[in-house]
């Protein structure tokens, strides 16, 4: 049951990254069912976090918060890693609902736990693998509130984060560049937004990620105030290569 739940979680992620959210939802449900049958509180929490992750791509901030809160409810039984995963997704959901203060509070809790992550589970290890993991989550949250002042804070964080990312992390770097471009578009900083978008576009063909393509295609909506300028036209041309 443990192995089946972990495998179905992987399938759920692969379908989500490929852009098939309906198939991903089926595998997320299977993951949760198998996790409950296994009786492992860590795996149940992870399965609920996976449901929250799907809610991010479905644009349902309320569902993200609800699933993430359920994932962290049995807090005394949870390892640091499962708590970090639940807290970061709860923060993302609150950001989608426009609540930066709640997102910051939750991510501050996650920051205190990351250094204690040390378990034998093979899933959910991005918090150990990704440099500045919590700050990546924070920058993403700031970019999701819809407020220009938060977008400026996100852009500043992305500048710090990207300077330390290894070149080998091509997919992560491309996703982060797309989010950086979206934040810069809101600031607005049109020239740098186009530059960051071009960096992200160059990785789409290598990764084949529909999720990355969707993030890139969403960038222009954040730059509506300068869409009719020559730089706005340049942005549309850059994104048109993968749209």
mmCIF file with all atom_site columns, C-alpha atoms in Angstrom, residues 2-206:
data_model
loop_
_atom_site.group_PDB
_atom_site.id
_atom_site.type_symbol
_atom_site.label_atom_id
_atom_site.label_alt_id
_atom_site.label_comp_id
_atom_site.label_asym_id
_atom_site.label_entity_id
_atom_site.label_seq_id
_atom_site.pdbx_PDB_ins_code
_atom_site.Cartn_x
_atom_site.Cartn_y
_atom_site.Cartn_z
_atom_site.occupancy
_atom_site.B_iso_or_equiv
_atom_site.pdbx_formal_charge
_atom_site.auth_seq_id
_atom_site.auth_comp_id
_atom_site.auth_asym_id
_atom_site.auth_atom_id
_atom_site.pdbx_PDB_model_num
ATOM 1   C CA . UNK A 1 2   ? 2.828  2.399  0.813   1.00 0.00 ? 2   UNK A CA 1
ATOM 2   C CA . UNK A 1 3   ? 4.542  1.658  -2.488  1.00 0.00 ? 3   UNK A CA 1
ATOM 3   C CA . UNK A 1 4   ? 1.260  1.910  -4.412  1.00 0.00 ? 4   UNK A CA 1
ATOM 4   C CA . UNK A 1 5   ? 0.447  5.282  -2.848  1.00 0.00 ? 5   UNK A CA 1
ATOM 5   C CA . UNK A 1 6   ? 3.905  6.652  -3.639  1.00 0.00 ? 6   UNK A CA 1
ATOM 6   C CA . UNK A 1 7   ? 3.694  5.377  -7.224  1.00 0.00 ? 7   UNK A CA 1
ATOM 7   C CA . UNK A 1 8   ? 0.212  6.803  -7.810  1.00 0.00 ? 8   UNK A CA 1
ATOM 8   C CA . UNK A 1 9   ? 1.409  10.154 -6.401  1.00 0.00 ? 9   UNK A CA 1
ATOM 9   C CA . UNK A 1 10  ? 4.170  10.145 -9.001  1.00 0.00 ? 10  UNK A CA 1
ATOM 10  C CA . UNK A 1 11  ? 1.669  9.384  -11.756 1.00 0.00 ? 11  UNK A CA 1
ATOM 11  C CA . UNK A 1 12  ? -0.565 12.176 -10.480 1.00 0.00 ? 12  UNK A CA 1
ATOM 12  C CA . UNK A 1 13  ? 2.324  14.615 -10.734 1.00 0.00 ? 13  UNK A CA 1
ATOM 13  C CA . UNK A 1 14  ? 3.344  13.430 -14.218 1.00 0.00 ? 14  UNK A CA 1
ATOM 14  C CA . UNK A 1 15  ? -0.197 13.884 -15.543 1.00 0.00 ? 15  UNK A CA 1
ATOM 15  C CA . UNK A 1 16  ? -0.410 17.294 -13.869 1.00 0.00 ? 16  UNK A CA 1
ATOM 16  C CA . UNK A 1 17  ? 2.871  18.385 -15.438 1.00 0.00 ? 17  UNK A CA 1
ATOM 17  C CA . UNK A 1 18  ? 1.645  17.094 -18.802 1.00 0.00 ? 18  UNK A CA 1
ATOM 18  C CA . UNK A 1 19  ? -1.458 19.280 -18.474 1.00 0.00 ? 19  UNK A CA 1
ATOM 19  C CA . UNK A 1 20  ? -4.025 16.476 -18.054 1.00 0.00 ? 20  UNK A CA 1
ATOM 20  C CA . UNK A 1 21  ? -5.652 17.660 -14.823 1.00 0.00 ? 21  UNK A CA 1
ATOM 21  C CA . UNK A 1 22  ? -8.552 15.190 -15.047 1.00 0.00 ? 22  UNK A CA 1
ATOM 22  C CA . UNK A 1 23  ? -6.186 12.199 -15.133 1.00 0.00 ? 23  UNK A CA 1
ATOM 23  C CA . UNK A 1 24  ? -4.089 13.793 -12.408 1.00 0.00 ? 24  UNK A CA 1
ATOM 24  C CA . UNK A 1 25  ? -7.171 14.172 -10.205 1.00 0.00 ? 25  UNK A CA 1
ATOM 25  C CA . UNK A 1 26  ? -7.970 10.459 -10.581 1.00 0.00 ? 26  UNK A CA 1
ATOM 26  C CA . UNK A 1 27  ? -4.475 9.479  -9.502  1.00 0.00 ? 27  UNK A CA 1
ATOM 27  C CA . UNK A 1 28  ? -4.536 11.996 -6.637  1.00 0.00 ? 28  UNK A CA 1
ATOM 28  C CA . UNK A 1 29  ? -7.736 10.342 -5.401  1.00 0.00 ? 29  UNK A CA 1
ATOM 29  C CA . UNK A 1 30  ? -6.120 6.908  -5.724  1.00 0.00 ? 30  UNK A CA 1
ATOM 30  C CA . UNK A 1 31  ? -3.125 8.138  -3.740  1.00 0.00 ? 31  UNK A CA 1
ATOM 31  C CA . UNK A 1 32  ? -5.356 9.366  -0.932  1.00 0.00 ? 32  UNK A CA 1
ATOM 32  C CA . UNK A 1 33  ? -7.336 6.117  -0.873  1.00 0.00 ? 33  UNK A CA 1
ATOM 33  C CA . UNK A 1 34  ? -4.218 3.941  -0.691  1.00 0.00 ? 34  UNK A CA 1
ATOM 34  C CA . UNK A 1 35  ? -2.654 6.205  1.925   1.00 0.00 ? 35  UNK A CA 1
ATOM 35  C CA . UNK A 1 36  ? -5.699 5.880  4.176   1.00 0.00 ? 36  UNK A CA 1
ATOM 36  C CA . UNK A 1 37  ? -5.642 2.104  3.748   1.00 0.00 ? 37  UNK A CA 1
ATOM 37  C CA . UNK A 1 38  ? -1.965 2.026  4.699   1.00 0.00 ? 38  UNK A CA 1
ATOM 38  C CA . UNK A 1 39  ? -2.694 3.896  7.934   1.00 0.00 ? 39  UNK A CA 1
ATOM 39  C CA . UNK A 1 40  ? 0.586  5.817  7.718   1.00 0.00 ? 40  UNK A CA 1
ATOM 40  C CA . UNK A 1 41  ? -0.066 9.405  8.929   1.00 0.00 ? 41  UNK A CA 1
ATOM 41  C CA . UNK A 1 42  ? 2.948  10.697 6.973   1.00 0.00 ? 42  UNK A CA 1
ATOM 42  C CA . UNK A 1 43  ? 1.621  9.243  3.731   1.00 0.00 ? 43  UNK A CA 1
ATOM 43  C CA . UNK A 1 44  ? -1.936 10.445 4.401   1.00 0.00 ? 44  UNK A CA 1
ATOM 44  C CA . UNK A 1 45  ? -0.612 13.966 4.964   1.00 0.00 ? 45  UNK A CA 1
ATOM 45  C CA . UNK A 1 46  ? 1.455  13.741 1.774   1.00 0.00 ? 46  UNK A CA 1
ATOM 46  C CA . UNK A 1 47  ? -1.591 12.558 -0.205  1.00 0.00 ? 47  UNK A CA 1
ATOM 47  C CA . UNK A 1 48  ? -3.630 15.515 1.057   1.00 0.00 ? 48  UNK A CA 1
ATOM 48  C CA . UNK A 1 49  ? -0.789 17.842 0.104   1.00 0.00 ? 49  UNK A CA 1
ATOM 49  C CA . UNK A 1 50  ? -0.889 16.356 -3.385  1.00 0.00 ? 50  UNK A CA 1
ATOM 50  C CA . UNK A 1 51  ? -4.572 17.257 -3.577  1.00 0.00 ? 51  UNK A CA 1
ATOM 51  C CA . UNK A 1 52  ? -3.629 20.796 -2.560  1.00 0.00 ? 52  UNK A CA 1
ATOM 52  C CA . UNK A 1 53  ? -0.962 20.869 -5.284  1.00 0.00 ? 53  UNK A CA 1
ATOM 53  C CA . UNK A 1 54  ? -3.572 19.980 -7.884  1.00 0.00 ? 54  UNK A CA 1
ATOM 54  C CA . UNK A 1 55  ? -5.787 22.775 -6.548  1.00 0.00 ? 55  UNK A CA 1
ATOM 55  C CA . UNK A 1 56  ? -3.021 25.269 -7.381  1.00 0.00 ? 56  UNK A CA 1
ATOM 56  C CA . UNK A 1 57  ? -3.232 24.427 -11.076 1.00 0.00 ? 57  UNK A CA 1
ATOM 57  C CA . UNK A 1 58  ? -7.024 24.358 -10.942 1.00 0.00 ? 58  UNK A CA 1
ATOM 58  C CA . UNK A 1 59  ? -6.986 27.926 -9.614  1.00 0.00 ? 59  UNK A CA 1
ATOM 59  C CA . UNK A 1 60  ? -8.955 26.981 -6.483  1.00 0.00 ? 60  UNK A CA 1
ATOM 60  C CA . UNK A 1 61  ? -7.263 28.770 -3.596  1.00 0.00 ? 61  UNK A CA 1
ATOM 61  C CA . UNK A 1 62  ? -9.938 27.754 -1.092  1.00 0.00 ? 62  UNK A CA 1
ATOM 62  C CA . UNK A 1 63  ? -9.457 24.056 -1.898  1.00 0.00 ? 63  UNK A CA 1
ATOM 63  C CA . UNK A 1 64  ? -5.684 24.451 -1.616  1.00 0.00 ? 64  UNK A CA 1
ATOM 64  C CA . UNK A 1 65  ? -6.060 25.880 1.889   1.00 0.00 ? 65  UNK A CA 1
ATOM 65  C CA . UNK A 1 66  ? -8.586 23.238 2.956   1.00 0.00 ? 66  UNK A CA 1
ATOM 66  C CA . UNK A 1 67  ? -6.524 20.248 1.790   1.00 0.00 ? 67  UNK A CA 1
ATOM 67  C CA . UNK A 1 68  ? -3.300 21.704 3.215   1.00 0.00 ? 68  UNK A CA 1
ATOM 68  C CA . UNK A 1 69  ? -4.932 22.402 6.577   1.00 0.00 ? 69  UNK A CA 1
ATOM 69  C CA . UNK A 1 70  ? -6.193 18.811 6.674   1.00 0.00 ? 70  UNK A CA 1
ATOM 70  C CA . UNK A 1 71  ? -2.682 17.630 5.806   1.00 0.00 ? 71  UNK A CA 1
ATOM 71  C CA . UNK A 1 72  ? -1.127 19.361 8.814   1.00 0.00 ? 72  UNK A CA 1
ATOM 72  C CA . UNK A 1 73  ? -3.959 18.698 11.298  1.00 0.00 ? 73  UNK A CA 1
ATOM 73  C CA . UNK A 1 74  ? -2.361 15.704 13.097  1.00 0.00 ? 74  UNK A CA 1
ATOM 74  C CA . UNK A 1 75  ? 0.743  17.843 13.711  1.00 0.00 ? 75  UNK A CA 1
ATOM 75  C CA . UNK A 1 76  ? 2.148  15.809 16.617  1.00 0.00 ? 76  UNK A CA 1
ATOM 76  C CA . UNK A 1 77  ? 2.345  12.705 14.450  1.00 0.00 ? 77  UNK A CA 1
ATOM 77  C CA . UNK A 1 78  ? 3.989  14.351 11.457  1.00 0.00 ? 78  UNK A CA 1
ATOM 78  C CA . UNK A 1 79  ? 7.632  14.479 10.463  1.00 0.00 ? 79  UNK A CA 1
ATOM 79  C CA . UNK A 1 80  ? 9.258  17.844 9.675   1.00 0.00 ? 80  UNK A CA 1
ATOM 80  C CA . UNK A 1 81  ? 9.079  17.118 5.932   1.00 0.00 ? 81  UNK A CA 1
ATOM 81  C CA . UNK A 1 82  ? 5.354  16.426 5.801   1.00 0.00 ? 82  UNK A CA 1
ATOM 82  C CA . UNK A 1 83  ? 4.736  19.537 7.898   1.00 0.00 ? 83  UNK A CA 1
ATOM 83  C CA . UNK A 1 84  ? 6.864  21.673 5.564   1.00 0.00 ? 84  UNK A CA 1
ATOM 84  C CA . UNK A 1 85  ? 4.963  20.383 2.529   1.00 0.00 ? 85  UNK A CA 1
ATOM 85  C CA . UNK A 1 86  ? 1.590  21.083 4.122   1.00 0.00 ? 86  UNK A CA 1
ATOM 86  C CA . UNK A 1 87  ? 2.611  24.533 5.378   1.00 0.00 ? 87  UNK A CA 1
ATOM 87  C CA . UNK A 1 88  ? 4.001  25.671 2.040   1.00 0.00 ? 88  UNK A CA 1
ATOM 88  C CA . UNK A 1 89  ? 0.854  24.650 0.185   1.00 0.00 ? 89  UNK A CA 1
ATOM 89  C CA . UNK A 1 90  ? -1.367 26.263 2.792   1.00 0.00 ? 90  UNK A CA 1
ATOM 90  C CA . UNK A 1 91  ? 0.685  29.442 2.269   1.00 0.00 ? 91  UNK A CA 1
ATOM 91  C CA . UNK A 1 92  ? 0.193  29.212 -1.502  1.00 0.00 ? 92  UNK A CA 1
ATOM 92  C CA . UNK A 1 93  ? -3.552 28.897 -1.055  1.00 0.00 ? 93  UNK A CA 1
ATOM 93  C CA . UNK A 1 94  ? -3.725 31.948 1.199   1.00 0.00 ? 94  UNK A CA 1
ATOM 94  C CA . UNK A 1 95  ? -1.647 33.902 -1.321  1.00 0.00 ? 95  UNK A CA 1
ATOM 95  C CA . UNK A 1 96  ? -4.117 32.985 -4.058  1.00 0.00 ? 96  UNK A CA 1
ATOM 96  C CA . UNK A 1 97  ? -6.819 34.424 -1.788  1.00 0.00 ? 97  UNK A CA 1
ATOM 97  C CA . UNK A 1 98  ? -4.803 37.643 -1.400  1.00 0.00 ? 98  UNK A CA 1
ATOM 98  C CA . UNK A 1 99  ? -3.605 37.079 2.172   1.00 0.00 ? 99  UNK A CA 1
ATOM 99  C CA . UNK A 1 100 ? 0.151  37.727 2.161   1.00 0.00 ? 100 UNK A CA 1
ATOM 100 C CA . UNK A 1 101 ? 0.342  37.996 5.950   1.00 0.00 ? 101 UNK A CA 1
ATOM 101 C CA . UNK A 1 102 ? -1.014 34.467 6.415   1.00 0.00 ? 102 UNK A CA 1
ATOM 102 C CA . UNK A 1 103 ? 1.355  33.156 3.746   1.00 0.00 ? 103 UNK A CA 1
ATOM 103 C CA . UNK A 1 104 ? 4.339  34.766 5.471   1.00 0.00 ? 104 UNK A CA 1
ATOM 104 C CA . UNK A 1 105 ? 3.329  33.394 8.866   1.00 0.00 ? 105 UNK A CA 1
ATOM 105 C CA . UNK A 1 106 ? 3.050  29.842 7.521   1.00 0.00 ? 106 UNK A CA 1
ATOM 106 C CA . UNK A 1 107 ? 6.321  30.041 5.607   1.00 0.00 ? 107 UNK A CA 1
ATOM 107 C CA . UNK A 1 108 ? 8.081  31.341 8.716   1.00 0.00 ? 108 UNK A CA 1
ATOM 108 C CA . UNK A 1 109 ? 6.943  28.142 10.444  1.00 0.00 ? 109 UNK A CA 1
ATOM 109 C CA . UNK A 1 110 ? 8.248  26.069 7.535   1.00 0.00 ? 110 UNK A CA 1
ATOM 110 C CA . UNK A 1 111 ? 11.627 27.831 7.686   1.00 0.00 ? 111 UNK A CA 1
ATOM 111 C CA . UNK A 1 112 ? 12.151 26.567 11.244  1.00 0.00 ? 112 UNK A CA 1
ATOM 112 C CA . UNK A 1 113 ? 11.508 22.966 10.141  1.00 0.00 ? 113 UNK A CA 1
ATOM 113 C CA . UNK A 1 114 ? 13.504 22.619 6.912   1.00 0.00 ? 114 UNK A CA 1
ATOM 114 C CA . UNK A 1 115 ? 16.813 22.051 8.678   1.00 0.00 ? 115 UNK A CA 1
ATOM 115 C CA . UNK A 1 116 ? 15.279 19.125 10.599  1.00 0.00 ? 116 UNK A CA 1
ATOM 116 C CA . UNK A 1 117 ? 14.077 17.215 7.513   1.00 0.00 ? 117 UNK A CA 1
ATOM 117 C CA . UNK A 1 118 ? 15.726 13.808 7.724   1.00 0.00 ? 118 UNK A CA 1
ATOM 118 C CA . UNK A 1 119 ? 13.647 10.743 6.948   1.00 0.00 ? 119 UNK A CA 1
ATOM 119 C CA . UNK A 1 120 ? 13.763 7.681  4.716   1.00 0.00 ? 120 UNK A CA 1
ATOM 120 C CA . UNK A 1 121 ? 10.697 8.455  2.594   1.00 0.00 ? 121 UNK A CA 1
ATOM 121 C CA . UNK A 1 122 ? 11.619 8.768  -1.079  1.00 0.00 ? 122 UNK A CA 1
ATOM 122 C CA . UNK A 1 123 ? 8.829  11.234 -1.878  1.00 0.00 ? 123 UNK A CA 1
ATOM 123 C CA . UNK A 1 124 ? 8.515  14.974 -1.265  1.00 0.00 ? 124 UNK A CA 1
ATOM 124 C CA . UNK A 1 125 ? 12.220 15.757 -1.085  1.00 0.00 ? 125 UNK A CA 1
ATOM 125 C CA . UNK A 1 126 ? 12.250 19.035 -3.012  1.00 0.00 ? 126 UNK A CA 1
ATOM 126 C CA . UNK A 1 127 ? 12.631 20.891 0.291   1.00 0.00 ? 127 UNK A CA 1
ATOM 127 C CA . UNK A 1 128 ? 16.019 19.191 0.697   1.00 0.00 ? 128 UNK A CA 1
ATOM 128 C CA . UNK A 1 129 ? 17.001 19.372 -2.980  1.00 0.00 ? 129 UNK A CA 1
ATOM 129 C CA . UNK A 1 130 ? 16.098 22.952 -3.939  1.00 0.00 ? 130 UNK A CA 1
ATOM 130 C CA . UNK A 1 131 ? 18.374 25.780 -2.770  1.00 0.00 ? 131 UNK A CA 1
ATOM 131 C CA . UNK A 1 132 ? 16.475 28.421 -0.750  1.00 0.00 ? 132 UNK A CA 1
ATOM 132 C CA . UNK A 1 133 ? 13.369 26.235 -0.876  1.00 0.00 ? 133 UNK A CA 1
ATOM 133 C CA . UNK A 1 134 ? 11.199 28.302 1.469   1.00 0.00 ? 134 UNK A CA 1
ATOM 134 C CA . UNK A 1 135 ? 12.182 31.574 -0.210  1.00 0.00 ? 135 UNK A CA 1
ATOM 135 C CA . UNK A 1 136 ? 11.161 30.051 -3.552  1.00 0.00 ? 136 UNK A CA 1
ATOM 136 C CA . UNK A 1 137 ? 7.757  29.393 -2.005  1.00 0.00 ? 137 UNK A CA 1
ATOM 137 C CA . UNK A 1 138 ? 7.663  32.924 -0.596  1.00 0.00 ? 138 UNK A CA 1
ATOM 138 C CA . UNK A 1 139 ? 8.500  34.549 -3.936  1.00 0.00 ? 139 UNK A CA 1
ATOM 139 C CA . UNK A 1 140 ? 5.828  32.410 -5.612  1.00 0.00 ? 140 UNK A CA 1
ATOM 140 C CA . UNK A 1 141 ? 3.289  33.444 -2.965  1.00 0.00 ? 141 UNK A CA 1
ATOM 141 C CA . UNK A 1 142 ? 4.062  37.137 -3.379  1.00 0.00 ? 142 UNK A CA 1
ATOM 142 C CA . UNK A 1 143 ? 3.542  36.813 -7.116  1.00 0.00 ? 143 UNK A CA 1
ATOM 143 C CA . UNK A 1 144 ? 0.101  35.263 -6.596  1.00 0.00 ? 144 UNK A CA 1
ATOM 144 C CA . UNK A 1 145 ? -1.593 37.911 -4.456  1.00 0.00 ? 145 UNK A CA 1
ATOM 145 C CA . UNK A 1 146 ? -2.277 40.231 -7.414  1.00 0.00 ? 146 UNK A CA 1
ATOM 146 C CA . UNK A 1 147 ? -0.862 43.342 -5.704  1.00 0.00 ? 147 UNK A CA 1
ATOM 147 C CA . UNK A 1 148 ? 1.928  45.387 -7.379  1.00 0.00 ? 148 UNK A CA 1
ATOM 148 C CA . UNK A 1 149 ? 3.791  45.899 -4.085  1.00 0.00 ? 149 UNK A CA 1
ATOM 149 C CA . UNK A 1 150 ? 3.900  42.144 -3.533  1.00 0.00 ? 150 UNK A CA 1
ATOM 150 C CA . UNK A 1 151 ? 5.040  41.622 -7.128  1.00 0.00 ? 151 UNK A CA 1
ATOM 151 C CA . UNK A 1 152 ? 7.958  43.988 -6.468  1.00 0.00 ? 152 UNK A CA 1
ATOM 152 C CA . UNK A 1 153 ? 8.885  41.966 -3.382  1.00 0.00 ? 153 UNK A CA 1
ATOM 153 C CA . UNK A 1 154 ? 8.647  38.771 -5.450  1.00 0.00 ? 154 UNK A CA 1
ATOM 154 C CA . UNK A 1 155 ? 10.902 40.191 -8.165  1.00 0.00 ? 155 UNK A CA 1
ATOM 155 C CA . UNK A 1 156 ? 13.532 41.142 -5.573  1.00 0.00 ? 156 UNK A CA 1
ATOM 156 C CA . UNK A 1 157 ? 13.429 37.649 -4.063  1.00 0.00 ? 157 UNK A CA 1
ATOM 157 C CA . UNK A 1 158 ? 13.713 35.981 -7.472  1.00 0.00 ? 158 UNK A CA 1
ATOM 158 C CA . UNK A 1 159 ? 16.867 38.001 -8.171  1.00 0.00 ? 159 UNK A CA 1
ATOM 159 C CA . UNK A 1 160 ? 18.442 36.576 -5.006  1.00 0.00 ? 160 UNK A CA 1
ATOM 160 C CA . UNK A 1 161 ? 17.234 33.027 -5.656  1.00 0.00 ? 161 UNK A CA 1
ATOM 161 C CA . UNK A 1 162 ? 18.257 32.754 -9.301  1.00 0.00 ? 162 UNK A CA 1
ATOM 162 C CA . UNK A 1 163 ? 21.819 33.832 -8.542  1.00 0.00 ? 163 UNK A CA 1
ATOM 163 C CA . UNK A 1 164 ? 22.299 30.655 -6.499  1.00 0.00 ? 164 UNK A CA 1
ATOM 164 C CA . UNK A 1 165 ? 20.452 28.083 -8.615  1.00 0.00 ? 165 UNK A CA 1
ATOM 165 C CA . UNK A 1 166 ? 22.662 25.410 -10.246 1.00 0.00 ? 166 UNK A CA 1
ATOM 166 C CA . UNK A 1 167 ? 22.638 25.354 -14.054 1.00 0.00 ? 167 UNK A CA 1
ATOM 167 C CA . UNK A 1 168 ? 21.788 21.638 -13.959 1.00 0.00 ? 168 UNK A CA 1
ATOM 168 C CA . UNK A 1 169 ? 18.316 22.404 -12.510 1.00 0.00 ? 169 UNK A CA 1
ATOM 169 C CA . UNK A 1 170 ? 16.973 23.316 -15.941 1.00 0.00 ? 170 UNK A CA 1
ATOM 170 C CA . UNK A 1 171 ? 13.292 22.656 -15.362 1.00 0.00 ? 171 UNK A CA 1
ATOM 171 C CA . UNK A 1 172 ? 13.172 24.374 -11.969 1.00 0.00 ? 172 UNK A CA 1
ATOM 172 C CA . UNK A 1 173 ? 15.117 27.326 -13.347 1.00 0.00 ? 173 UNK A CA 1
ATOM 173 C CA . UNK A 1 174 ? 12.679 27.693 -16.236 1.00 0.00 ? 174 UNK A CA 1
ATOM 174 C CA . UNK A 1 175 ? 9.641  27.623 -13.925 1.00 0.00 ? 175 UNK A CA 1
ATOM 175 C CA . UNK A 1 176 ? 11.271 30.173 -11.637 1.00 0.00 ? 176 UNK A CA 1
ATOM 176 C CA . UNK A 1 177 ? 12.158 32.424 -14.589 1.00 0.00 ? 177 UNK A CA 1
ATOM 177 C CA . UNK A 1 178 ? 8.533  32.335 -15.744 1.00 0.00 ? 178 UNK A CA 1
ATOM 178 C CA . UNK A 1 179 ? 7.384  33.381 -12.274 1.00 0.00 ? 179 UNK A CA 1
ATOM 179 C CA . UNK A 1 180 ? 10.072 36.044 -12.148 1.00 0.00 ? 180 UNK A CA 1
ATOM 180 C CA . UNK A 1 181 ? 8.885  37.372 -15.506 1.00 0.00 ? 181 UNK A CA 1
ATOM 181 C CA . UNK A 1 182 ? 5.277  37.498 -14.287 1.00 0.00 ? 182 UNK A CA 1
ATOM 182 C CA . UNK A 1 183 ? 6.360  39.458 -11.199 1.00 0.00 ? 183 UNK A CA 1
ATOM 183 C CA . UNK A 1 184 ? 8.455  41.876 -13.275 1.00 0.00 ? 184 UNK A CA 1
ATOM 184 C CA . UNK A 1 185 ? 5.528  42.379 -15.642 1.00 0.00 ? 185 UNK A CA 1
ATOM 185 C CA . UNK A 1 186 ? 3.386  43.515 -12.704 1.00 0.00 ? 186 UNK A CA 1
ATOM 186 C CA . UNK A 1 187 ? 6.010  45.860 -11.184 1.00 0.00 ? 187 UNK A CA 1
ATOM 187 C CA . UNK A 1 188 ? 6.256  46.903 -14.082 1.00 0.00 ? 188 UNK A CA 1
ATOM 188 C CA . UNK A 1 189 ? 9.759  46.321 -15.452 1.00 0.00 ? 189 UNK A CA 1
ATOM 189 C CA . UNK A 1 190 ? 8.980  45.448 -19.093 1.00 0.00 ? 190 UNK A CA 1
ATOM 190 C CA . UNK A 1 191 ? 12.527 44.939 -20.402 1.00 0.00 ? 191 UNK A CA 1
ATOM 191 C CA . UNK A 1 192 ? 13.507 42.511 -17.656 1.00 0.00 ? 192 UNK A CA 1
ATOM 192 C CA . UNK A 1 193 ? 10.124 40.769 -17.901 1.00 0.00 ? 193 UNK A CA 1
ATOM 193 C CA . UNK A 1 194 ? 10.830 40.005 -21.575 1.00 0.00 ? 194 UNK A CA 1
ATOM 194 C CA . UNK A 1 195 ? 14.344 38.823 -20.754 1.00 0.00 ? 195 UNK A CA 1
ATOM 195 C CA . UNK A 1 196 ? 13.138 36.434 -18.040 1.00 0.00 ? 196 UNK A CA 1
ATOM 196 C CA . UNK A 1 197 ? 10.331 35.139 -20.292 1.00 0.00 ? 197 UNK A CA 1
ATOM 197 C CA . UNK A 1 198 ? 12.843 34.386 -23.057 1.00 0.00 ? 198 UNK A CA 1
ATOM 198 C CA . UNK A 1 199 ? 14.973 32.443 -20.567 1.00 0.00 ? 199 UNK A CA 1
ATOM 199 C CA . UNK A 1 200 ? 11.947 30.345 -19.599 1.00 0.00 ? 200 UNK A CA 1
ATOM 200 C CA . UNK A 1 201 ? 10.816 29.777 -23.195 1.00 0.00 ? 201 UNK A CA 1
ATOM 201 C CA . UNK A 1 202 ? 14.188 28.318 -24.134 1.00 0.00 ? 202 UNK A CA 1
ATOM 202 C CA . UNK A 1 203 ? 13.592 25.410 -21.745 1.00 0.00 ? 203 UNK A CA 1
ATOM 203 C CA . UNK A 1 204 ? 10.075 24.449 -22.849 1.00 0.00 ? 204 UNK A CA 1
ATOM 204 C CA . UNK A 1 205 ? 11.199 22.242 -25.735 1.00 0.00 ? 205 UNK A CA 1
ATOM 205 C CA . UNK A 1 206 ? 13.705 20.481 -23.520 1.00 0.00 ? 206 UNK A CA 1
#
